[in-house]
PDB file of C-alpha atoms and ligand atoms in Angstrom:
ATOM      1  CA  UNK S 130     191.619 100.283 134.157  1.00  0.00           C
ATOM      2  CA  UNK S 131     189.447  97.248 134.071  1.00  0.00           C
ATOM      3  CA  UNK S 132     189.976  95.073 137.079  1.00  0.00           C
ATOM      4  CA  UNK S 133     191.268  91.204 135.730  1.00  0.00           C
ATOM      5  CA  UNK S 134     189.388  88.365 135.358  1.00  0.00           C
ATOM      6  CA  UNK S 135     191.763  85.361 137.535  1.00  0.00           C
ATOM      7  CA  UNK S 136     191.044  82.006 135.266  1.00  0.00           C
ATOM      8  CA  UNK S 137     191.946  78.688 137.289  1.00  0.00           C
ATOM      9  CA  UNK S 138     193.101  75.708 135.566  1.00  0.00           C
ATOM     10  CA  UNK S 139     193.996  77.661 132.711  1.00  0.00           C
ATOM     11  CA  UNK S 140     196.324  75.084 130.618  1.00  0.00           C
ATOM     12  CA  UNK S 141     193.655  72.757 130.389  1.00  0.00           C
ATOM     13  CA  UNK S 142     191.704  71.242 128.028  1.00  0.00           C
ATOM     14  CA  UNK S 143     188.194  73.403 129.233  1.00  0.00           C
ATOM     15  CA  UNK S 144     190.502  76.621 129.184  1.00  0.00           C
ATOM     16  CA  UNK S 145     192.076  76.313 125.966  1.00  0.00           C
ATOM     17  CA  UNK S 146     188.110  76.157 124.356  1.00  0.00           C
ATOM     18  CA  UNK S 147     186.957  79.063 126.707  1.00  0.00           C
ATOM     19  CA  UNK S 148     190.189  81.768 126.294  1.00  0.00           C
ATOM     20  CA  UNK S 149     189.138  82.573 122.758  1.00  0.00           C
ATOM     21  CA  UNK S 150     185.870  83.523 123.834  1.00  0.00           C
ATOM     22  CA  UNK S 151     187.130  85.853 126.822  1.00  0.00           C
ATOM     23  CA  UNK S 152     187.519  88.807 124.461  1.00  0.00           C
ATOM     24  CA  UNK S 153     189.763  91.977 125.457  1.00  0.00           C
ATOM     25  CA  UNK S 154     189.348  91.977 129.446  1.00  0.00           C
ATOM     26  CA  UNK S 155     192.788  91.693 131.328  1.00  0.00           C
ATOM     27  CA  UNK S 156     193.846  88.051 132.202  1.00  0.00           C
ATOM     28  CA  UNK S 157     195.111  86.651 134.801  1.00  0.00           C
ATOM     29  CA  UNK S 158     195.844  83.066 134.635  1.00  0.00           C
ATOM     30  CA  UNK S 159     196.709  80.107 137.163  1.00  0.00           C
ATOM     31  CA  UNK S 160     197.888  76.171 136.386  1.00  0.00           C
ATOM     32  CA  UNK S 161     199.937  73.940 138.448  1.00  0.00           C
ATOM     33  CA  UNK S 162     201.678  73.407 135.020  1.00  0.00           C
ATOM     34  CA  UNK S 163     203.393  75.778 132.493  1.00  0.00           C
ATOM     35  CA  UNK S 164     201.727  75.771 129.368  1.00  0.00           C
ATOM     36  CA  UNK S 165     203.016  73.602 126.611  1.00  0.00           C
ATOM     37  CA  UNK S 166     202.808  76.084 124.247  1.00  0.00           C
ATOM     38  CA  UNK S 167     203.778  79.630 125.034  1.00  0.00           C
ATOM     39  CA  UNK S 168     201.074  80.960 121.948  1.00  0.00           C
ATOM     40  CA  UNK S 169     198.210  79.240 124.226  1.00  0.00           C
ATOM     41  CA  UNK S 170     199.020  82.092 126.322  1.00  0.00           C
ATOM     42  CA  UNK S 171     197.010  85.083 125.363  1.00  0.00           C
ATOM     43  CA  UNK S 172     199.328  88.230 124.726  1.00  0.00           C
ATOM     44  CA  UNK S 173     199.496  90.705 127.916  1.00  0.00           C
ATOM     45  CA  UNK S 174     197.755  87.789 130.339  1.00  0.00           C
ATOM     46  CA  UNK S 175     199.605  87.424 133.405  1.00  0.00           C
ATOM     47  CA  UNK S 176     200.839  83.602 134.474  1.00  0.00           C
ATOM     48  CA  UNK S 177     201.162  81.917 137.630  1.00  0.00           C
ATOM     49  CA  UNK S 178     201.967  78.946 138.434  1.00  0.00           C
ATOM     50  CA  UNK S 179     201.327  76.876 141.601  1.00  0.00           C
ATOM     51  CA  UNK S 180     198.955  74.936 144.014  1.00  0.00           C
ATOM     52  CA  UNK S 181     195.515  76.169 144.333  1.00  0.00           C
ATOM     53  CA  UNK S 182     195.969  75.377 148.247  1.00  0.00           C
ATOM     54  CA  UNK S 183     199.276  77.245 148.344  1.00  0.00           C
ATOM     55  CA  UNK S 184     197.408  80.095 150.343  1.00  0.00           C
ATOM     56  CA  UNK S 185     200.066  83.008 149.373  1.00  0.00           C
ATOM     57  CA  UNK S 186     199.818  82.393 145.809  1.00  0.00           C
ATOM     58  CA  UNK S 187     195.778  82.273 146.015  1.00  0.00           C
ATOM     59  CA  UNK S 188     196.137  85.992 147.859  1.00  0.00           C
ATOM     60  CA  UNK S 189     198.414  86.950 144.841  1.00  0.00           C
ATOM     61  CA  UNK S 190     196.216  85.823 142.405  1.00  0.00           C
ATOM     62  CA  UNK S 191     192.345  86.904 143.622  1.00  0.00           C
ATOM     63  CA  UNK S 192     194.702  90.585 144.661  1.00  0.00           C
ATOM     64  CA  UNK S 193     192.764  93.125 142.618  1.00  0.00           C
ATOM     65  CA  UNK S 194     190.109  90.467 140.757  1.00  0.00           C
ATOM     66  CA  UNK S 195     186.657  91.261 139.838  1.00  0.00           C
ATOM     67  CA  UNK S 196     185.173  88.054 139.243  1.00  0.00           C
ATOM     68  CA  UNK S 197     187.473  84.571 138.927  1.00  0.00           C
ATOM     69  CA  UNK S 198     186.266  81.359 136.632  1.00  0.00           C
ATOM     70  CA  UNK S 199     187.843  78.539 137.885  1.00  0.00           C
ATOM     71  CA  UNK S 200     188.244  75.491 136.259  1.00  0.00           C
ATOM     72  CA  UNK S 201     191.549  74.185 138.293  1.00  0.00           C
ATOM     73  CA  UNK S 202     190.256  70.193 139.344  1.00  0.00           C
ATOM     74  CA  UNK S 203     190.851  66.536 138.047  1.00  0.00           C
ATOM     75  CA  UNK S 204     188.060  65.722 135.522  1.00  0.00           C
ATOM     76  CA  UNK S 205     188.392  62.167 136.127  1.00  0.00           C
ATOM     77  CA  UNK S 206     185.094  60.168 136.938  1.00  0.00           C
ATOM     78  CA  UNK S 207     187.648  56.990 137.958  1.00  0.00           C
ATOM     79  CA  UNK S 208     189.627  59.168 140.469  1.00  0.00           C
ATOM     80  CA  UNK S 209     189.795  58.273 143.819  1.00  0.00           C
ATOM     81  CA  UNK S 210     188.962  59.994 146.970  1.00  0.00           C
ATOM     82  CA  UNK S 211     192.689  60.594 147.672  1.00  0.00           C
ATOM     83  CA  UNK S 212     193.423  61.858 144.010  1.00  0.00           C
ATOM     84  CA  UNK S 213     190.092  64.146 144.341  1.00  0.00           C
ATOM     85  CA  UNK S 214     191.176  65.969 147.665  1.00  0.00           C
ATOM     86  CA  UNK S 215     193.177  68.125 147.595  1.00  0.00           C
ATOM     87  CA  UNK S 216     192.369  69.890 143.569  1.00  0.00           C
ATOM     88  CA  UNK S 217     188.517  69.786 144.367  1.00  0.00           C
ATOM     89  CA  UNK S 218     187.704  70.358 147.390  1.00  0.00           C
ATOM     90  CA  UNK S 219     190.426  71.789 149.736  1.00  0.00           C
ATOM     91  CA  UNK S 220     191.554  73.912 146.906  1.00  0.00           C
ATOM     92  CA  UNK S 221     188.168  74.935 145.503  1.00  0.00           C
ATOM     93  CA  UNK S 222     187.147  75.575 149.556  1.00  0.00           C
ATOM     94  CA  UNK S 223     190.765  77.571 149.423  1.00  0.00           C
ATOM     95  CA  UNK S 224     189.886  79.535 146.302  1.00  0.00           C
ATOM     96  CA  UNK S 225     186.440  80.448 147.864  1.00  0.00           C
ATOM     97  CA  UNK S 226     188.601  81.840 150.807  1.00  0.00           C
ATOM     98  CA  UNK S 227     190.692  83.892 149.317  1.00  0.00           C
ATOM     99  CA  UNK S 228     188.111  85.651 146.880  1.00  0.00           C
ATOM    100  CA  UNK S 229     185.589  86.191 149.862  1.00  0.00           C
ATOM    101  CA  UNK S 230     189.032  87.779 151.428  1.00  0.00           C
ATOM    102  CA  UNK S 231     190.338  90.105 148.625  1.00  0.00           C
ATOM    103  CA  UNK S 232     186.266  91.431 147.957  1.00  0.00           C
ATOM    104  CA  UNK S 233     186.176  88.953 144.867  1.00  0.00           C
ATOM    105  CA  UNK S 234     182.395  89.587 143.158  1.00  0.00           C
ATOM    106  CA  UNK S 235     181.887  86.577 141.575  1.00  0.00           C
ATOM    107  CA  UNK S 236     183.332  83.399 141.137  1.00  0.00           C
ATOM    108  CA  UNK S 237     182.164  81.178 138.215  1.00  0.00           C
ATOM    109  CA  UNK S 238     183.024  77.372 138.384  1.00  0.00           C
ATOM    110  CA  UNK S 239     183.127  74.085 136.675  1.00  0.00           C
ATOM    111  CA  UNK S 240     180.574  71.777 138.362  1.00  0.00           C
ATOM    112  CA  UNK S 241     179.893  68.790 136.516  1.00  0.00           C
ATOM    113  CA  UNK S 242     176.672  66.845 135.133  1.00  0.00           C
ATOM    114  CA  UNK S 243     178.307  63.984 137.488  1.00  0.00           C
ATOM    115  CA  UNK S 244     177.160  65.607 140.172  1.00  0.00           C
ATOM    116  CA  UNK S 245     173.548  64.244 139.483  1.00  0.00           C
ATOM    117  CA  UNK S 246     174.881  61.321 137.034  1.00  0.00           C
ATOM    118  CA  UNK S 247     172.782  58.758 139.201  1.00  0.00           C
ATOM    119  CA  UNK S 248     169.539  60.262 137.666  1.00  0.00           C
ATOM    120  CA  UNK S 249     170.905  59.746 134.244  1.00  0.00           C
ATOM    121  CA  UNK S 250     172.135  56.164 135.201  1.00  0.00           C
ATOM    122  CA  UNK S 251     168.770  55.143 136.170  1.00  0.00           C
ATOM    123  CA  UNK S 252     166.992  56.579 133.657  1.00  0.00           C
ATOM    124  CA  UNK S 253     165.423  59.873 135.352  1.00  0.00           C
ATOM    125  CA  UNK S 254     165.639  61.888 132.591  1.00  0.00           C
ATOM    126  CA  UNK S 255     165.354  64.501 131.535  1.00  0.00           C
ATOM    127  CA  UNK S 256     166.990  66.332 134.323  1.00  0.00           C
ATOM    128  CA  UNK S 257     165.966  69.163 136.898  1.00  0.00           C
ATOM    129  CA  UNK S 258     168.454  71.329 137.865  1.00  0.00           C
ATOM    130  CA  UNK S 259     166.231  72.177 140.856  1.00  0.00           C
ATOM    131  CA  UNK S 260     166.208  68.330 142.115  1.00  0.00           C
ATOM    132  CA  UNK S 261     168.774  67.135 145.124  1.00  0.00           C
ATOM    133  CA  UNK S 262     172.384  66.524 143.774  1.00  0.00           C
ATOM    134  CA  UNK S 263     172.472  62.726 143.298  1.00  0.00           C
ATOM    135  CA  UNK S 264     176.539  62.075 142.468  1.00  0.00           C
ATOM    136  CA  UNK S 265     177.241  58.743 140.362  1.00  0.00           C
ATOM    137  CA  UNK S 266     180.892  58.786 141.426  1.00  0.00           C
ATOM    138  CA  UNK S 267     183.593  59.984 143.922  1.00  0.00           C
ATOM    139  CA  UNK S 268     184.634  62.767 141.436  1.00  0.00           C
ATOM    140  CA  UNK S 269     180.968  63.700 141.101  1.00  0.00           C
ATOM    141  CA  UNK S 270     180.429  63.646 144.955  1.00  0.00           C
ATOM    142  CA  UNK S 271     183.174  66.116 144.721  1.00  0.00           C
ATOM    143  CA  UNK S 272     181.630  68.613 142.625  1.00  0.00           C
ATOM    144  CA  UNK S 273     177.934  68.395 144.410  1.00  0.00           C
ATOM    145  CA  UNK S 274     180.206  69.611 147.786  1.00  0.00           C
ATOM    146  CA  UNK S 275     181.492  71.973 145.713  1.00  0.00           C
ATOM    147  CA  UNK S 276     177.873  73.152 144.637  1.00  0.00           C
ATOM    148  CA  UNK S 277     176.990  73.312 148.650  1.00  0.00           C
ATOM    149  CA  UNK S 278     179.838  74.720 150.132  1.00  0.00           C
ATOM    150  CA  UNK S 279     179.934  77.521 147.104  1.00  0.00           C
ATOM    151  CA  UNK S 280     176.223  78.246 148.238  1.00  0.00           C
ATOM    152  CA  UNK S 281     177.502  78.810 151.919  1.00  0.00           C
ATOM    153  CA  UNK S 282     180.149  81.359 150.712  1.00  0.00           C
ATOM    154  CA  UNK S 283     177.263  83.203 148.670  1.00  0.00           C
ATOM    155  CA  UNK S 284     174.895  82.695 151.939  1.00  0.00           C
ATOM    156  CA  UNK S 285     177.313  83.673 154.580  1.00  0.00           C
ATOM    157  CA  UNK S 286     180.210  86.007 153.159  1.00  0.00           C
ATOM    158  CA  UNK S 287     178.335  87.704 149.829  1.00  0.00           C
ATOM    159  CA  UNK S 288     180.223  85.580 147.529  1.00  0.00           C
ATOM    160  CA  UNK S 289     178.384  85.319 144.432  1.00  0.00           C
ATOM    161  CA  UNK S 290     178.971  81.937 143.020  1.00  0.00           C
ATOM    162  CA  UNK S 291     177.132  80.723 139.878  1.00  0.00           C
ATOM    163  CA  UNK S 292     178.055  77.043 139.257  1.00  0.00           C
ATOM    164  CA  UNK S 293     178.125  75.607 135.519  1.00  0.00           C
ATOM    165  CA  UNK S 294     177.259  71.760 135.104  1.00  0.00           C
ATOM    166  CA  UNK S 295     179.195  71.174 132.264  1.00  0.00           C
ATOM    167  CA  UNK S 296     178.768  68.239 130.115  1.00  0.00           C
ATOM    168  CA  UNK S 297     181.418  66.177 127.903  1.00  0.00           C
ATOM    169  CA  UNK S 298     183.171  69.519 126.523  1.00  0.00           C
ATOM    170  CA  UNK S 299     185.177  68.922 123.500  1.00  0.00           C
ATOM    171  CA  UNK S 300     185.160  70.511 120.210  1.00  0.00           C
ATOM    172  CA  UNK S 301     182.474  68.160 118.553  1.00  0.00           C
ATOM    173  CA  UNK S 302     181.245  64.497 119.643  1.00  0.00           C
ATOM    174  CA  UNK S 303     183.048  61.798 118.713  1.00  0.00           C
ATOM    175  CA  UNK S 304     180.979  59.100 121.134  1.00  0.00           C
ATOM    176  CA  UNK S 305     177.279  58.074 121.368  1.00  0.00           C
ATOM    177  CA  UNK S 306     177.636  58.365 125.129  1.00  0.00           C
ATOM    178  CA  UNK S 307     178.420  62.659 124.383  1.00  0.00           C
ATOM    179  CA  UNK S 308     175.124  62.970 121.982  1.00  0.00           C
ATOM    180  CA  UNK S 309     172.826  64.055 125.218  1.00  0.00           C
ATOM    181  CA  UNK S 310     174.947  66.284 127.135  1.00  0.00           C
ATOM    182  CA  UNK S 311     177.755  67.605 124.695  1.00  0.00           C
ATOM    183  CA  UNK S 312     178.582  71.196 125.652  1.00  0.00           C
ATOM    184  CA  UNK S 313     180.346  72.756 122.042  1.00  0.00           C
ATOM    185  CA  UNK S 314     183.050  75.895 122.718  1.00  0.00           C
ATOM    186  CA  UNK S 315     180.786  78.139 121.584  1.00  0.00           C
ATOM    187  CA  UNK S 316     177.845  77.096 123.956  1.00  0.00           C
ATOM    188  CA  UNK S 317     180.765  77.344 126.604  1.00  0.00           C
ATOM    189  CA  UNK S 318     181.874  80.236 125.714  1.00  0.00           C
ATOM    190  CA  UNK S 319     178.260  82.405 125.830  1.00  0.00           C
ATOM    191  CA  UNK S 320     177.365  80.246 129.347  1.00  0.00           C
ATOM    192  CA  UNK S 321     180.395  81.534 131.219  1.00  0.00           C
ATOM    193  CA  UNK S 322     180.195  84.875 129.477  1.00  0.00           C
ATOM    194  CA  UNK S 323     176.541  84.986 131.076  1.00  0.00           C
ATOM    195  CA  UNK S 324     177.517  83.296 134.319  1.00  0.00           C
ATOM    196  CA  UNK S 325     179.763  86.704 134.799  1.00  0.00           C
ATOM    197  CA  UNK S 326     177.292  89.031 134.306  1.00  0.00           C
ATOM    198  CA  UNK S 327     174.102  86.900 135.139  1.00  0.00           C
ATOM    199  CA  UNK S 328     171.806  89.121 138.032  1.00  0.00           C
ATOM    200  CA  UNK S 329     172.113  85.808 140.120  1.00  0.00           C
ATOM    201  CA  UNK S 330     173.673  85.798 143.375  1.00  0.00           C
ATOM    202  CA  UNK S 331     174.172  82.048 143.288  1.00  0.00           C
ATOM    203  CA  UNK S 332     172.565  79.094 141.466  1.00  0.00           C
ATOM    204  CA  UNK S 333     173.859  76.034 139.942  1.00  0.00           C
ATOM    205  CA  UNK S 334     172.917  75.431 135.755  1.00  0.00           C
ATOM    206  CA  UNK S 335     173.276  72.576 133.632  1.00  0.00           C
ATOM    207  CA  UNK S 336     175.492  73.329 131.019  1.00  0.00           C
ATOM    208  CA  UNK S 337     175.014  71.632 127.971  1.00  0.00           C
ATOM    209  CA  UNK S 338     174.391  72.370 124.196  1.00  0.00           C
ATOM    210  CA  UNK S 339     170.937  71.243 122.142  1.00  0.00           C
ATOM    211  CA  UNK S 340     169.928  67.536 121.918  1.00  0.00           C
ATOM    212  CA  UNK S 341     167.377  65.218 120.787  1.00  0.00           C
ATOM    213  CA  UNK S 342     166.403  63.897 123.620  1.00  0.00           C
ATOM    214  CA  UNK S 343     168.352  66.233 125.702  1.00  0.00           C
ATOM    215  CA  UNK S 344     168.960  64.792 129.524  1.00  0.00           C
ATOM    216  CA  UNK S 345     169.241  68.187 131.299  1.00  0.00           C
ATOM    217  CA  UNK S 346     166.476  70.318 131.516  1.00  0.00           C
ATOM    218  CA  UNK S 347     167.653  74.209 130.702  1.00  0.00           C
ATOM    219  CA  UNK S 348     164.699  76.163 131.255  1.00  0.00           C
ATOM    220  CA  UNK S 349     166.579  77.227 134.709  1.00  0.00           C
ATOM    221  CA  UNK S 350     169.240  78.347 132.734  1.00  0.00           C
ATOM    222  CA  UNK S 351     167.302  79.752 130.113  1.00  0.00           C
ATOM    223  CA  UNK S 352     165.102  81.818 132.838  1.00  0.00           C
ATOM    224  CA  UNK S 353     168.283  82.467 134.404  1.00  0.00           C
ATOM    225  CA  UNK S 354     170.960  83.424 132.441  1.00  0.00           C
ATOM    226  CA  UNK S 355     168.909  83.777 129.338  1.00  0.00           C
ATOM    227  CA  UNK S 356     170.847  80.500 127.704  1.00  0.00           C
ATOM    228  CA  UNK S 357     170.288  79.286 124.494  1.00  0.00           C
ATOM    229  CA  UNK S 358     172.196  76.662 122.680  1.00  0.00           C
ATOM    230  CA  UNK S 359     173.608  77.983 119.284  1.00  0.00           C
ATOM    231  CA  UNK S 360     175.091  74.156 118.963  1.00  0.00           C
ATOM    232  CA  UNK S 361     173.168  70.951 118.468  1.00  0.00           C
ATOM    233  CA  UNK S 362     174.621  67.745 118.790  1.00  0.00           C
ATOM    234  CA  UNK S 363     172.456  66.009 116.080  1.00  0.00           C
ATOM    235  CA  UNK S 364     174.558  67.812 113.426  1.00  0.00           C
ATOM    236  CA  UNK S 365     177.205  65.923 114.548  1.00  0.00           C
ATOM    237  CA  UNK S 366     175.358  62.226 115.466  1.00  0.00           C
ATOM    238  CA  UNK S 367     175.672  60.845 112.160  1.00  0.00           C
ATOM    239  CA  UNK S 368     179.667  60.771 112.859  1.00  0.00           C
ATOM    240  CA  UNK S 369     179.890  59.208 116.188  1.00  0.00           C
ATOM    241  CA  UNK S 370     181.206  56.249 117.029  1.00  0.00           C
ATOM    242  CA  UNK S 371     178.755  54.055 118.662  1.00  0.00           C
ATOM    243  CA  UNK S 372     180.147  53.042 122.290  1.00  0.00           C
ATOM    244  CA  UNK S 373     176.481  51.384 123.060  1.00  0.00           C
ATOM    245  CA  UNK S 374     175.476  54.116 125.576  1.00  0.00           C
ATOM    246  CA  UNK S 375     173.312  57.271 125.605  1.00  0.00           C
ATOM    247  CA  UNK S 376     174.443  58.088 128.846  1.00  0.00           C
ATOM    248  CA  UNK S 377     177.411  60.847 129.111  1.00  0.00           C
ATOM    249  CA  UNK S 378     177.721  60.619 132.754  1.00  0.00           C
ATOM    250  CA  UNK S 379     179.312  56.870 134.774  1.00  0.00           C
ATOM    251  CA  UNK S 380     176.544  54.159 133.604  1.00  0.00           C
ATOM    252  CA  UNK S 381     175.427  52.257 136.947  1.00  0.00           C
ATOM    253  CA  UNK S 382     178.496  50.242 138.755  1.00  0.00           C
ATOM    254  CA  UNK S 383     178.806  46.772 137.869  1.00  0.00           C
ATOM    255  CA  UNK S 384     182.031  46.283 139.392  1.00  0.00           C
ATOM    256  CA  UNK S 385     183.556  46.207 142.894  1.00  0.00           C
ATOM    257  CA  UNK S 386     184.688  48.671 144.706  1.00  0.00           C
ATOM    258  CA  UNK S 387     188.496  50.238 143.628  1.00  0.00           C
ATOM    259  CA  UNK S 388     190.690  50.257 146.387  1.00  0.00           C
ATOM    260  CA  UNK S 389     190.773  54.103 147.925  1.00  0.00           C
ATOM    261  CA  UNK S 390     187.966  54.660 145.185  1.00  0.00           C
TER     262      UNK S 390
HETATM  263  N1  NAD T 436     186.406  68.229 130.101  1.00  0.00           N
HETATM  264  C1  NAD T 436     185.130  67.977 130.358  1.00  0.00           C
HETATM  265  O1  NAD T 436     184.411  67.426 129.497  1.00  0.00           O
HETATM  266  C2  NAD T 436     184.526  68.366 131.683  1.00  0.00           C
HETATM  267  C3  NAD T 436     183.201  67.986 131.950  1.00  0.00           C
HETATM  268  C4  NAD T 436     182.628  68.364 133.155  1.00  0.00           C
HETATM  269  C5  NAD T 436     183.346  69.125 134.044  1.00  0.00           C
HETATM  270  N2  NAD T 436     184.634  69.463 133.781  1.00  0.00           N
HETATM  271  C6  NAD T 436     185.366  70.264 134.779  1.00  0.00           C
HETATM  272  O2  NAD T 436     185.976  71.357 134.120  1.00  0.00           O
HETATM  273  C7  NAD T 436     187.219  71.655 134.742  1.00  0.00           C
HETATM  274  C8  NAD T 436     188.319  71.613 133.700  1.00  0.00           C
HETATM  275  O3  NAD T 436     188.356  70.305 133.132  1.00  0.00           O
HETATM  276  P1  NAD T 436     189.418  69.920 131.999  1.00  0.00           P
HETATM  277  O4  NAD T 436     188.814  68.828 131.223  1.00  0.00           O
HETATM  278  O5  NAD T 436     189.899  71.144 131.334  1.00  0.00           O
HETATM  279  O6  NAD T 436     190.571  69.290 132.883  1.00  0.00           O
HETATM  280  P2  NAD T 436     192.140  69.311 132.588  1.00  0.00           P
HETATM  281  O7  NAD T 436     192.756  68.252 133.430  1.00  0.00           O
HETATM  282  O8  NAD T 436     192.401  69.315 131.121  1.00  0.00           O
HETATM  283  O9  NAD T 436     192.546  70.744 133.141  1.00  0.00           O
HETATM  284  C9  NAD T 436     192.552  71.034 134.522  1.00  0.00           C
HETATM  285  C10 NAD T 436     193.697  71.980 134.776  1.00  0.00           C
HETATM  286  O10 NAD T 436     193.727  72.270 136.168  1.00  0.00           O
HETATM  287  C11 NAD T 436     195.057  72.216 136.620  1.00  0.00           C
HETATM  288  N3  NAD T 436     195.018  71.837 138.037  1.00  0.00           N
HETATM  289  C12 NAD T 436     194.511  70.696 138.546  1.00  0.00           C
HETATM  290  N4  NAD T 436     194.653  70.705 139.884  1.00  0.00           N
HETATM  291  C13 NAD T 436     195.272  71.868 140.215  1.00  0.00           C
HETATM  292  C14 NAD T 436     195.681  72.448 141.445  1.00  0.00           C
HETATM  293  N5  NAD T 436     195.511  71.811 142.610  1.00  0.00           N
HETATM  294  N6  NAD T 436     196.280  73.651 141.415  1.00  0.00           N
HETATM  295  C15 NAD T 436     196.468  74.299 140.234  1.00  0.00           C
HETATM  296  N7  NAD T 436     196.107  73.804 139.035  1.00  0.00           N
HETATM  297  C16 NAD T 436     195.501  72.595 139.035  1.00  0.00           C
HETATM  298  C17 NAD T 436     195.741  71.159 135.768  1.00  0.00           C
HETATM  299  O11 NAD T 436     197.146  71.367 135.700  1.00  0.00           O
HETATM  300  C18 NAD T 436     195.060  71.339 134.409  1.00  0.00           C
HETATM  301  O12 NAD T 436     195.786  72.217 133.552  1.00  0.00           O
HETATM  302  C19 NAD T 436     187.387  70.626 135.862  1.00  0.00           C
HETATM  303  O13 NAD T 436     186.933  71.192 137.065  1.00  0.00           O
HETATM  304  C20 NAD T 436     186.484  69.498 135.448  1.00  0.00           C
HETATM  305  O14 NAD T 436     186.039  68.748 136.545  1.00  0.00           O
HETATM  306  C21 NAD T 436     185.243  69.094 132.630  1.00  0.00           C
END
């Protein structure tokens, strides 16, 4: 029998684009929440529910897993350091524990083009996957530790980890701002397909669809994981609404400081 694939943050919004494109492989699925509706849950998949830093439920869940994709985190670019924490870096460091525990080949997970927004915000563009992480935010500061610390499990315990930078992932852009690094479900769907399978033993990858004016580079990915965007976001640029940026990731700060942010 084919050993299951454990998906993380698998009631959210990333998930519910990526599960169609997981095809027939056993399912295992984790959320802190239940989902909201019981056909999001792919027949035979099995659920469960919890903290990713509840340790016992992390063994349960990477228990007999061949490769996890884990997309368990808060999204937000305005979270603060105390909302960030816990869901993206003690849990992701958690997750990493567990799989390099249970003999886990490969775990797959969501970076985010924040993690080098501060070359977008100042214009560096396009950008190389290849250059120092350079976070525009707290959230994105999150996922460039989540980038280093997955390369020490890969360095040090054997873990495989491919990260995936994904940009503003929703069904089609609806924003300016998402034009230059809109990732469509069926560009996510063939990058984390590849990410599994990819003869990598640990790299990092923009994630993005096609652009005009794209601002991440994918010849890495292309070389890589032999990416190539089926979706382009000028099919969709003459229906945008125009929120006066090109930038997807935080545009440079021009206000103080949040408290705790
Ligand atoms: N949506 C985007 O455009 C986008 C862009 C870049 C990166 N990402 C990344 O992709 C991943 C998924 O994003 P999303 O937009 O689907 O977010 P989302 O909030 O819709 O889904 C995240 C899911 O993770 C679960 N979760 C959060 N913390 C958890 C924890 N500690 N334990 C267990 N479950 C937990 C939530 O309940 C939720 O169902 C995140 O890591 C996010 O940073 C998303």
């Amino acid at each position: 029998m084919t050993a299951p694939l454990l998906l993380t943050g698998a009631c959210g919004r990333v998930a519910q684009l990526l599960l169609p494109g997981l095809g027939e492989r056993p399912l295992r699925l984790l959320d802190r929440t239940t989902p909201a509706d019981p056909a999001d849950v792919p027949a035979d998949a099995e659920v469960l529910t919890g903290e990713l830093t509840d340790r016992d439920l992390l063994a349960r869940a990477v228990e007999g897993v061949e490769a996890v994709v884990h997309l368990a985190g808060d999204p937000s670019p305005t979270a603060t350091w105390e909302e960030l924490r816990s869901p993206n870096v003690d849990g992701f460091a958690a997750l990493l524990g567990a799989a390099a525990d249970h003999g886990v080949r490969r775990v797959v997970y969501a970076s985010s083009v924040h993690a080098m927004g501060r070359y977008e915000a100042t214009g560096r563009v396009p950008v190389d996957p290849a250059w120092a992480p350079a976070p525009c935010c707290p959230y994105g500061a999150t996922k460039a530790f989540d980038e280093a610390v997955a390369g020490v499990f890969a360095h040090r315990w054997g873990l495989s980890t491919i990260g995936l930078r994904l940009g503003a992932t929703v069904p089609v852009p609806t924003k300016r701002s998402q034009l230059t690094g809109w990732l469509g479900p069926q560009d996510l769907r063939d990058l984390v397909t590849r990410a599994l399978t990819a003869s990598v033993v640990t790299g990092v990858y923009p994630a993005v669809s096609g652009a005009e004016r794209s601002h991440w580079d994918l010849r890495l990915a292309a070389d890589e994981l032999g990416y190539r965007p089926s979706l382009d976001s000028r099919d969709h640029a003459g229906a945008v609404e125009d929120d006066g940026t090109d930038v997807t990731t935080c545009p440079p700060p021009d206000v103080p400081r949040a408290p705790g942010g």
